[in-house]
Amino acid sequence: MLNISGIREGYVLDHIKAGTALKVYDYLGLKDRGYTVAVIMNVTSNKMGRKDILKIECPLGSIDLDVLGFVDHNITVDIIRDNNIVEKRKLSLPGEVRNVISCHNPRCITTIEQELDQVFYLADEENEVYRCRYCDEKYIK
């Protein structure tokens, strides 16, 4: 039996599409942050068939939930304080993402001016299409 201890303060990211937990891990930049992270993959789920789970012990507020909404807005976020779930959040697609994805247009100002933030806005919620704020180049997930 797999046993992963509870966390004092942090987040449990549940209902991650099976096989994509490491993608979420990368988008959140957890490799370089020094937090304790448990990655649980291909767990049996009544709702999804299979799912991934991330348990992150970290200060509350240190995870960008907008990034999570961009990666997969179906993820459920459990906020943990003193080993108890104090809040559950459902995510939605963010209206804007900053420095999460890069513009692929070679003529975009962001490819020349490296210090500019990469800013994308949600152009089509139904199809999950984001566009570059500077050149309007399309980014489809």
PDB file of C-alpha atoms in Angstrom:
ATOM      1  CA  MET A   1       0.000   0.000   0.000  1.00  0.00           C
ATOM      2  CA  LEU A   2       1.219   3.470  -0.891  1.00  0.00           C
ATOM      3  CA  ASN A   3       1.486   5.806   2.096  1.00  0.00           C
ATOM      4  CA  ILE A   4       2.163   9.509   1.653  1.00  0.00           C
ATOM      5  CA  SER A   5       1.979  11.574   4.812  1.00  0.00           C
ATOM      6  CA  GLY A   6      -0.177  14.665   5.221  1.00  0.00           C
ATOM      7  CA  ILE A   7       1.085  18.183   4.753  1.00  0.00           C
ATOM      8  CA  ARG A   8       0.972  20.964   7.324  1.00  0.00           C
ATOM      9  CA  GLU A   9       0.457  23.836   4.894  1.00  0.00           C
ATOM     10  CA  GLY A  10       0.114  23.865   1.142  1.00  0.00           C
ATOM     11  CA  TYR A  11      -1.973  22.463  -1.679  1.00  0.00           C
ATOM     12  CA  VAL A  12      -3.317  19.194  -2.976  1.00  0.00           C
ATOM     13  CA  LEU A  13      -3.976  19.385  -6.707  1.00  0.00           C
ATOM     14  CA  ASP A  14      -6.507  16.706  -7.558  1.00  0.00           C
ATOM     15  CA  HIS A  15      -8.255  15.581 -10.741  1.00  0.00           C
ATOM     16  CA  ILE A  16      -5.220  16.246 -12.925  1.00  0.00           C
ATOM     17  CA  LYS A  17      -5.570  14.482 -16.266  1.00  0.00           C
ATOM     18  CA  ALA A  18      -3.683  11.166 -16.055  1.00  0.00           C
ATOM     19  CA  GLY A  19      -0.092  11.429 -17.234  1.00  0.00           C
ATOM     20  CA  THR A  20       0.131  15.231 -17.035  1.00  0.00           C
ATOM     21  CA  ALA A  21       1.244  15.816 -13.421  1.00  0.00           C
ATOM     22  CA  LEU A  22       4.846  16.441 -14.493  1.00  0.00           C
ATOM     23  CA  LYS A  23       3.655  19.059 -16.995  1.00  0.00           C
ATOM     24  CA  VAL A  24       1.807  20.818 -14.153  1.00  0.00           C
ATOM     25  CA  TYR A  25       4.948  20.476 -11.998  1.00  0.00           C
ATOM     26  CA  ASP A  26       7.004  22.199 -14.724  1.00  0.00           C
ATOM     27  CA  TYR A  27       4.494  25.007 -15.346  1.00  0.00           C
ATOM     28  CA  LEU A  28       4.460  25.808 -11.627  1.00  0.00           C
ATOM     29  CA  GLY A  29       8.270  25.934 -11.551  1.00  0.00           C
ATOM     30  CA  LEU A  30       8.395  23.577  -8.575  1.00  0.00           C
ATOM     31  CA  LYS A  31      11.807  22.135  -9.477  1.00  0.00           C
ATOM     32  CA  ASP A  32      13.619  25.276  -8.385  1.00  0.00           C
ATOM     33  CA  ARG A  33      11.499  26.214  -5.364  1.00  0.00           C
ATOM     34  CA  GLY A  34      12.631  23.709  -2.734  1.00  0.00           C
ATOM     35  CA  TYR A  35       9.128  22.641  -1.710  1.00  0.00           C
ATOM     36  CA  THR A  36       8.279  19.092  -0.691  1.00  0.00           C
ATOM     37  CA  VAL A  37       6.211  17.629  -3.525  1.00  0.00           C
ATOM     38  CA  ALA A  38       4.561  14.238  -3.920  1.00  0.00           C
ATOM     39  CA  VAL A  39       3.660  13.311  -7.496  1.00  0.00           C
ATOM     40  CA  ILE A  40       1.099  10.518  -7.650  1.00  0.00           C
ATOM     41  CA  MET A  41       0.306   9.299 -11.144  1.00  0.00           C
ATOM     42  CA  ASN A  42      -2.323   7.038 -12.694  1.00  0.00           C
ATOM     43  CA  VAL A  43      -4.467   6.740  -9.585  1.00  0.00           C
ATOM     44  CA  THR A  44      -7.819   4.997 -10.014  1.00  0.00           C
ATOM     45  CA  SER A  45     -10.665   7.521 -10.060  1.00  0.00           C
ATOM     46  CA  ASN A  46     -14.416   6.906 -10.168  1.00  0.00           C
ATOM     47  CA  LYS A  47     -14.943  10.258 -11.880  1.00  0.00           C
ATOM     48  CA  MET A  48     -12.089  10.176 -14.408  1.00  0.00           C
ATOM     49  CA  GLY A  49     -11.041   6.536 -14.695  1.00  0.00           C
ATOM     50  CA  ARG A  50      -7.419   7.507 -14.034  1.00  0.00           C
ATOM     51  CA  LYS A  51      -5.973  10.721 -12.633  1.00  0.00           C
ATOM     52  CA  ASP A  52      -2.819  12.309 -11.237  1.00  0.00           C
ATOM     53  CA  ILE A  53      -2.428  14.132  -7.920  1.00  0.00           C
ATOM     54  CA  LEU A  54       0.199  16.611  -6.692  1.00  0.00           C
ATOM     55  CA  LYS A  55       0.710  17.309  -3.000  1.00  0.00           C
ATOM     56  CA  ILE A  56       2.770  20.437  -2.399  1.00  0.00           C
ATOM     57  CA  GLU A  57       3.949  21.516   1.035  1.00  0.00           C
ATOM     58  CA  CYS A  58       4.586  25.245   0.711  1.00  0.00           C
ATOM     59  CA  PRO A  59       3.457  28.619   2.047  1.00  0.00           C
ATOM     60  CA  LEU A  60      -0.106  29.463   1.067  1.00  0.00           C
ATOM     61  CA  GLY A  61      -0.192  32.029  -1.720  1.00  0.00           C
ATOM     62  CA  SER A  62       3.045  30.813  -3.270  1.00  0.00           C
ATOM     63  CA  ILE A  63       1.340  28.904  -6.101  1.00  0.00           C
ATOM     64  CA  ASP A  64      -0.087  30.842  -9.060  1.00  0.00           C
ATOM     65  CA  LEU A  65      -3.587  29.440  -9.434  1.00  0.00           C
ATOM     66  CA  ASP A  66      -4.011  31.312 -12.747  1.00  0.00           C
ATOM     67  CA  VAL A  67      -1.231  29.164 -14.199  1.00  0.00           C
ATOM     68  CA  LEU A  68      -3.100  26.076 -12.990  1.00  0.00           C
ATOM     69  CA  GLY A  69      -6.288  27.310 -14.635  1.00  0.00           C
ATOM     70  CA  PHE A  70      -4.390  27.760 -17.884  1.00  0.00           C
ATOM     71  CA  VAL A  71      -2.783  24.311 -17.747  1.00  0.00           C
ATOM     72  CA  ASP A  72      -6.003  22.471 -16.851  1.00  0.00           C
ATOM     73  CA  HIS A  73      -9.037  24.308 -15.487  1.00  0.00           C
ATOM     74  CA  ASN A  74     -10.569  20.972 -14.385  1.00  0.00           C
ATOM     75  CA  ILE A  75      -8.007  20.574 -11.596  1.00  0.00           C
ATOM     76  CA  THR A  76      -9.446  20.757  -8.079  1.00  0.00           C
ATOM     77  CA  VAL A  77      -7.327  22.666  -5.560  1.00  0.00           C
ATOM     78  CA  ASP A  78      -7.503  21.688  -1.897  1.00  0.00           C
ATOM     79  CA  ILE A  79      -5.950  24.319   0.359  1.00  0.00           C
ATOM     80  CA  ILE A  80      -4.339  22.760   3.425  1.00  0.00           C
ATOM     81  CA  ARG A  81      -3.626  24.456   6.742  1.00  0.00           C
ATOM     82  CA  ASP A  82      -2.628  22.555   9.921  1.00  0.00           C
ATOM     83  CA  ASN A  83      -3.100  19.207   8.131  1.00  0.00           C
ATOM     84  CA  ASN A  84      -6.752  19.984   7.318  1.00  0.00           C
ATOM     85  CA  ILE A  85      -8.521  21.009   4.129  1.00  0.00           C
ATOM     86  CA  VAL A  86      -9.696  24.569   4.798  1.00  0.00           C
ATOM     87  CA  GLU A  87     -10.954  25.341   1.300  1.00  0.00           C
ATOM     88  CA  LYS A  88     -11.640  23.650  -2.030  1.00  0.00           C
ATOM     89  CA  ARG A  89     -11.356  25.671  -5.232  1.00  0.00           C
ATOM     90  CA  LYS A  90     -12.488  24.948  -8.756  1.00  0.00           C
ATOM     91  CA  LEU A  91     -10.380  26.649 -11.375  1.00  0.00           C
ATOM     92  CA  SER A  92     -11.395  28.521 -14.482  1.00  0.00           C
ATOM     93  CA  LEU A  93      -9.547  29.684 -17.545  1.00  0.00           C
ATOM     94  CA  PRO A  94      -7.689  32.888 -16.673  1.00  0.00           C
ATOM     95  CA  GLY A  95      -8.392  35.959 -18.773  1.00  0.00           C
ATOM     96  CA  GLU A  96      -4.646  36.595 -19.066  1.00  0.00           C
ATOM     97  CA  VAL A  97      -1.449  34.635 -18.522  1.00  0.00           C
ATOM     98  CA  ARG A  98       1.931  36.262 -18.035  1.00  0.00           C
ATOM     99  CA  ASN A  99       5.308  34.573 -18.630  1.00  0.00           C
ATOM    100  CA  VAL A 100       3.787  31.100 -18.904  1.00  0.00           C
ATOM    101  CA  ILE A 101       3.932  30.587 -22.670  1.00  0.00           C
ATOM    102  CA  SER A 102       6.043  32.264 -25.340  1.00  0.00           C
ATOM    103  CA  CYS A 103       5.057  33.868 -28.602  1.00  0.00           C
ATOM    104  CA  HIS A 104       6.170  31.890 -31.637  1.00  0.00           C
ATOM    105  CA  ASN A 105       5.922  34.819 -34.044  1.00  0.00           C
ATOM    106  CA  PRO A 106       9.529  35.642 -35.074  1.00  0.00           C
ATOM    107  CA  ARG A 107       8.514  39.265 -35.716  1.00  0.00           C
ATOM    108  CA  CYS A 108       6.865  39.764 -32.316  1.00  0.00           C
ATOM    109  CA  ILE A 109       8.543  42.415 -30.165  1.00  0.00           C
ATOM    110  CA  THR A 110       8.888  39.839 -27.362  1.00  0.00           C
ATOM    111  CA  THR A 111      11.393  37.853 -29.447  1.00  0.00           C
ATOM    112  CA  ILE A 112      13.587  40.952 -29.779  1.00  0.00           C
ATOM    113  CA  GLU A 113      13.029  42.635 -26.402  1.00  0.00           C
ATOM    114  CA  GLN A 114      13.841  39.791 -24.019  1.00  0.00           C
ATOM    115  CA  GLU A 115      12.920  41.759 -20.872  1.00  0.00           C
ATOM    116  CA  LEU A 116       9.298  42.191 -21.989  1.00  0.00           C
ATOM    117  CA  ASP A 117       6.746  39.994 -20.277  1.00  0.00           C
ATOM    118  CA  GLN A 118       5.091  37.351 -22.447  1.00  0.00           C
ATOM    119  CA  VAL A 119       1.421  38.323 -22.069  1.00  0.00           C
ATOM    120  CA  PHE A 120      -1.417  36.332 -23.616  1.00  0.00           C
ATOM    121  CA  TYR A 121      -5.135  37.046 -23.311  1.00  0.00           C
ATOM    122  CA  LEU A 122      -8.033  34.612 -23.617  1.00  0.00           C
ATOM    123  CA  ALA A 123      -9.482  35.286 -27.071  1.00  0.00           C
ATOM    124  CA  ASP A 124     -11.854  32.322 -27.379  1.00  0.00           C
ATOM    125  CA  GLU A 125     -12.941  30.613 -24.173  1.00  0.00           C
ATOM    126  CA  GLU A 126     -14.888  27.833 -25.900  1.00  0.00           C
ATOM    127  CA  ASN A 127     -11.845  26.650 -27.894  1.00  0.00           C
ATOM    128  CA  GLU A 128      -9.305  27.731 -25.237  1.00  0.00           C
ATOM    129  CA  VAL A 129      -7.462  30.039 -27.632  1.00  0.00           C
ATOM    130  CA  TYR A 130      -5.009  32.600 -26.263  1.00  0.00           C
ATOM    131  CA  ARG A 131      -3.461  35.444 -28.264  1.00  0.00           C
ATOM    132  CA  CYS A 132      -0.270  37.426 -27.747  1.00  0.00           C
ATOM    133  CA  ARG A 133      -1.002  40.868 -26.296  1.00  0.00           C
ATOM    134  CA  TYR A 134       1.620  42.461 -28.594  1.00  0.00           C
ATOM    135  CA  CYS A 135       1.184  40.868 -32.004  1.00  0.00           C
ATOM    136  CA  ASP A 136      -2.093  38.911 -31.646  1.00  0.00           C
ATOM    137  CA  GLU A 137      -0.392  35.624 -32.634  1.00  0.00           C
ATOM    138  CA  LYS A 138      -2.647  32.679 -31.744  1.00  0.00           C
ATOM    139  CA  TYR A 139      -1.687  30.055 -29.159  1.00  0.00           C
ATOM    140  CA  ILE A 140      -3.894  26.961 -29.053  1.00  0.00           C
ATOM    141  CA  LYS A 141      -3.428  24.453 -26.266  1.00  0.00           C
TER     142      LYS A 141
END
